[in-house]
Coordinates of C-alpha atoms in Angstrom, one line a residue:
M271 CA 98.4 98.0 79.7
S272 CA 99.4 95.1 77.7
G273 CA 102.1 95.0 75.3
V274 CA 102.9 98.7 75.8
S275 CA 106.8 99.1 75.5
E276 CA 108.8 101.6 77.7
Q277 CA 109.4 103.7 74.7
L278 CA 105.8 104.3 73.4
H279 CA 104.4 104.8 76.8
T280 CA 104.1 108.7 77.8
V281 CA 105.0 109.4 81.6
G282 CA 102.5 111.7 82.8
S283 CA 101.5 111.4 86.4
E284 CA 103.5 112.6 89.4
A285 CA 103.8 109.2 90.8
E286 CA 105.3 108.0 87.1
L287 CA 107.6 111.1 87.3
E288 CA 108.8 109.6 90.8
V289 CA 109.5 106.2 89.4
E290 CA 111.8 108.1 86.8
H291 CA 113.2 110.3 89.1
R292 CA 114.7 107.3 90.9
L293 CA 115.5 105.2 88.1
A294 CA 117.8 108.4 87.2
H295 CA 119.5 108.1 90.4
V296 CA 120.1 104.1 90.8
T297 CA 123.4 102.8 90.6
S298 CA 124.8 99.4 89.9
Q299 CA 125.5 99.2 93.8
D300 CA 121.9 99.8 94.7
S301 CA 120.0 96.5 95.9
M302 CA 116.7 95.2 97.2
R303 CA 115.7 91.9 98.4
G304 CA 114.3 89.5 96.5
M305 CA 111.2 89.3 98.4
F306 CA 110.0 92.5 96.6
F307 CA 110.5 90.9 93.1
R308 CA 108.6 88.0 94.4
S309 CA 105.8 89.7 95.6
V310 CA 105.5 91.9 92.2
K311 CA 105.5 88.4 90.2
E312 CA 103.0 86.6 92.6
A313 CA 101.0 90.1 92.3
M314 CA 100.8 89.8 88.4
F315 CA 100.2 86.3 88.3
A316 CA 97.3 86.6 90.6
L317 CA 95.7 89.5 89.3
N318 CA 96.4 89.2 85.3
G319 CA 97.8 85.9 84.8
Q320 CA 100.4 84.1 83.3
A321 CA 101.5 86.3 80.1
A322 CA 101.6 89.9 82.6
M323 CA 104.0 88.1 84.9
E324 CA 106.4 86.9 82.1
E325 CA 106.3 90.2 80.6
C326 CA 107.3 92.0 83.9
L327 CA 110.1 89.2 84.8
Q328 CA 111.6 90.3 81.4
E329 CA 112.6 93.8 83.1
C330 CA 114.6 91.2 85.5
G331 CA 117.6 90.7 83.5
G332 CA 116.6 86.8 82.9
V333 CA 116.2 86.2 86.6
R334 CA 113.0 84.0 87.2
T335 CA 113.0 82.8 90.6
F336 CA 113.8 85.2 93.3
V337 CA 115.2 84.1 96.8
D338 CA 113.6 86.5 99.4
L339 CA 117.0 87.7 101.4
F340 CA 119.0 87.4 98.2
A341 CA 120.0 90.9 96.9
Y342 CA 118.9 92.0 93.6
P343 CA 119.7 95.4 91.5
A344 CA 116.9 98.1 92.5
E345 CA 116.7 99.2 89.1
D346 CA 115.4 95.9 88.2
F347 CA 112.9 96.2 90.6
L348 CA 111.8 100.0 89.7
R349 CA 111.5 98.8 86.4
M350 CA 110.0 95.8 86.8
A351 CA 107.0 97.2 89.5
R352 CA 106.6 100.2 86.8
R353 CA 105.4 97.7 83.9
A354 CA 103.8 95.8 86.5
A355 CA 101.6 99.0 87.4
W356 CA 101.3 100.0 83.6
R357 CA 99.7 96.7 83.2
M358 CA 97.4 97.5 86.3
E359 CA 96.5 100.9 86.0
G360 CA 93.2 100.6 83.7
A361 CA 91.6 98.4 86.4
A362 CA 93.0 100.0 89.4
G363 CA 92.4 103.6 88.4
G364 CA 95.7 105.3 87.5
F365 CA 99.2 104.2 88.0
E366 CA 99.7 105.8 91.4
Q367 CA 96.7 103.4 92.5
A368 CA 98.2 100.3 91.0
M369 CA 101.4 101.1 92.8
R370 CA 99.9 101.3 95.8
M371 CA 98.4 98.0 95.4
L372 CA 101.4 96.4 94.8
G373 CA 102.8 97.8 97.9
Y374 CA 99.5 96.7 99.9
M375 CA 100.0 93.1 98.5
G376 CA 103.6 92.5 98.7
T377 CA 102.9 93.0 102.9
A378 CA 101.3 89.3 102.5
V379 CA 104.5 88.3 100.9
F380 CA 106.7 89.9 103.6
L381 CA 105.1 88.6 106.6
G382 CA 104.9 85.4 105.1
S383 CA 108.8 85.3 104.7
Q384 CA 111.4 83.9 107.3
V385 CA 112.0 87.3 108.2
G386 CA 108.4 88.6 108.3
K387 CA 107.4 85.8 110.8
A388 CA 110.4 86.8 113.0
M389 CA 109.2 90.6 113.0
Q390 CA 105.6 89.6 113.5
V391 CA 106.8 88.1 117.0
L392 CA 108.2 91.5 117.7
I393 CA 105.3 93.7 116.0
S394 CA 102.3 92.2 116.9
G395 CA 100.3 94.4 119.2
T396 CA 99.3 98.6 118.6
P397 CA 99.9 100.5 115.2
K398 CA 102.7 102.2 117.3
R399 CA 104.6 99.3 118.1
V400 CA 104.3 98.0 114.3
I401 CA 105.8 101.6 113.4
E402 CA 108.2 101.5 116.4
Y403 CA 109.9 98.5 114.5
L404 CA 110.3 100.0 111.0
P405 CA 113.5 100.9 111.4
L406 CA 114.8 97.7 112.1
A407 CA 112.5 95.7 109.5
Y408 CA 114.0 98.3 107.1
K409 CA 117.6 97.6 107.7
V410 CA 116.6 93.9 107.3
T411 CA 114.9 94.3 104.0
T412 CA 116.8 97.1 102.2
P413 CA 120.5 96.2 102.0
G414 CA 122.7 99.6 101.3
G415 CA 119.8 101.5 102.1
G416 CA 119.9 104.8 103.6
A417 CA 118.1 105.7 107.4
C418 CA 114.8 105.1 108.7
S419 CA 113.2 107.0 111.6
V420 CA 109.6 107.6 113.3
A421 CA 108.0 109.8 115.7
F422 CA 105.0 110.3 117.2
P423 CA 103.1 113.7 117.3
D424 CA 100.5 111.9 119.5
L425 CA 98.8 108.4 120.1
T426 CA 97.3 108.1 116.7
T427 CA 99.7 109.7 114.6
G428 CA 103.4 108.7 113.4
I429 CA 105.8 110.0 111.2
V430 CA 108.1 107.7 109.2
S431 CA 111.1 109.5 107.2
F432 CA 113.2 107.5 104.9
E433 CA 116.7 108.4 103.5
R434 CA 117.9 107.1 100.2
D435 CA 114.7 104.7 99.3
F436 CA 114.4 103.6 95.9
L437 CA 110.5 101.9 96.7
P438 CA 108.0 104.3 95.0
R439 CA 106.3 106.5 97.2
P440 CA 102.8 104.9 96.5
Y441 CA 104.2 101.6 96.8
V442 CA 105.5 102.4 100.5
E443 CA 102.0 103.9 101.3
G444 CA 100.3 100.7 100.6
S445 CA 102.7 98.6 102.1
L446 CA 102.1 100.8 105.5
E447 CA 98.6 100.5 105.1
A448 CA 99.0 97.0 105.1
H449 CA 101.0 97.0 108.0
L450 CA 99.0 99.3 110.1
K451 CA 95.5 97.4 109.4
Q452 CA 97.1 94.1 110.1
A453 CA 97.7 95.7 113.6
G454 CA 94.0 96.3 114.1
A455 CA 94.4 100.1 113.0
R456 CA 90.7 101.3 111.3
S457 CA 90.8 104.3 109.0
A458 CA 94.5 103.9 108.4
R459 CA 95.5 107.2 106.5
I460 CA 99.2 107.4 104.8
N461 CA 100.1 110.5 103.2
G462 CA 103.8 110.6 101.6
R463 CA 105.3 113.4 100.3
M464 CA 109.1 113.7 98.7
T465 CA 111.8 115.6 101.2
G466 CA 114.5 115.2 99.0
P467 CA 115.8 113.8 95.6
L468 CA 115.6 110.2 97.0
S469 CA 113.9 111.0 100.7
C470 CA 110.2 110.9 101.9
E471 CA 108.4 111.6 104.7
Y472 CA 105.1 109.6 105.6
E473 CA 102.4 110.6 108.0
L474 CA 100.2 107.7 109.5
T475 CA 96.9 108.4 111.1
W476 CA 94.4 105.8 112.1
D477 CA 91.5 105.1 114.6
F478 CA 91.6 102.3 117.0

């Protein structure tokens, strides 16, 4: 969606309403690492060019360059990701699919960062091992965030729960799918659901 302002855009999909819900609950104290911002910036440039990237950067209070481990306002990220998804939704097949694509593409930025490279040493191996280290990765990448916990009902199913998380649900689904595939999972399936005002639970299943 090119050049459509927030005021003129009609929110309709469940995924868009979830973003609006998070925006209503975010405070000036909530922050996210620069790597999330950088991933959206790079995705916009790669998929839609300079003009689309510049439009999304307008949501970031004048900041144009992001340091991976610096903290930036979570509200700015939500607005930036929302605008990026609006720009992508026509080609992606909808807002939710666009947001999921942003999360999937953002995994490459994380894995290429200093933190991501260090984490890969720990999490290399099976999908189960990747999931086991998600609480540690979440603590590092989300300053001031809530808790992350994992459980394994069986050998090819994982349950990941986040408390007070501002990342949009489809964004997280895309990111989790990318991480599983990076670990060699086939037919990775991720289904998320809201369990509270800022809480989500994700069921991950995969084949070897």
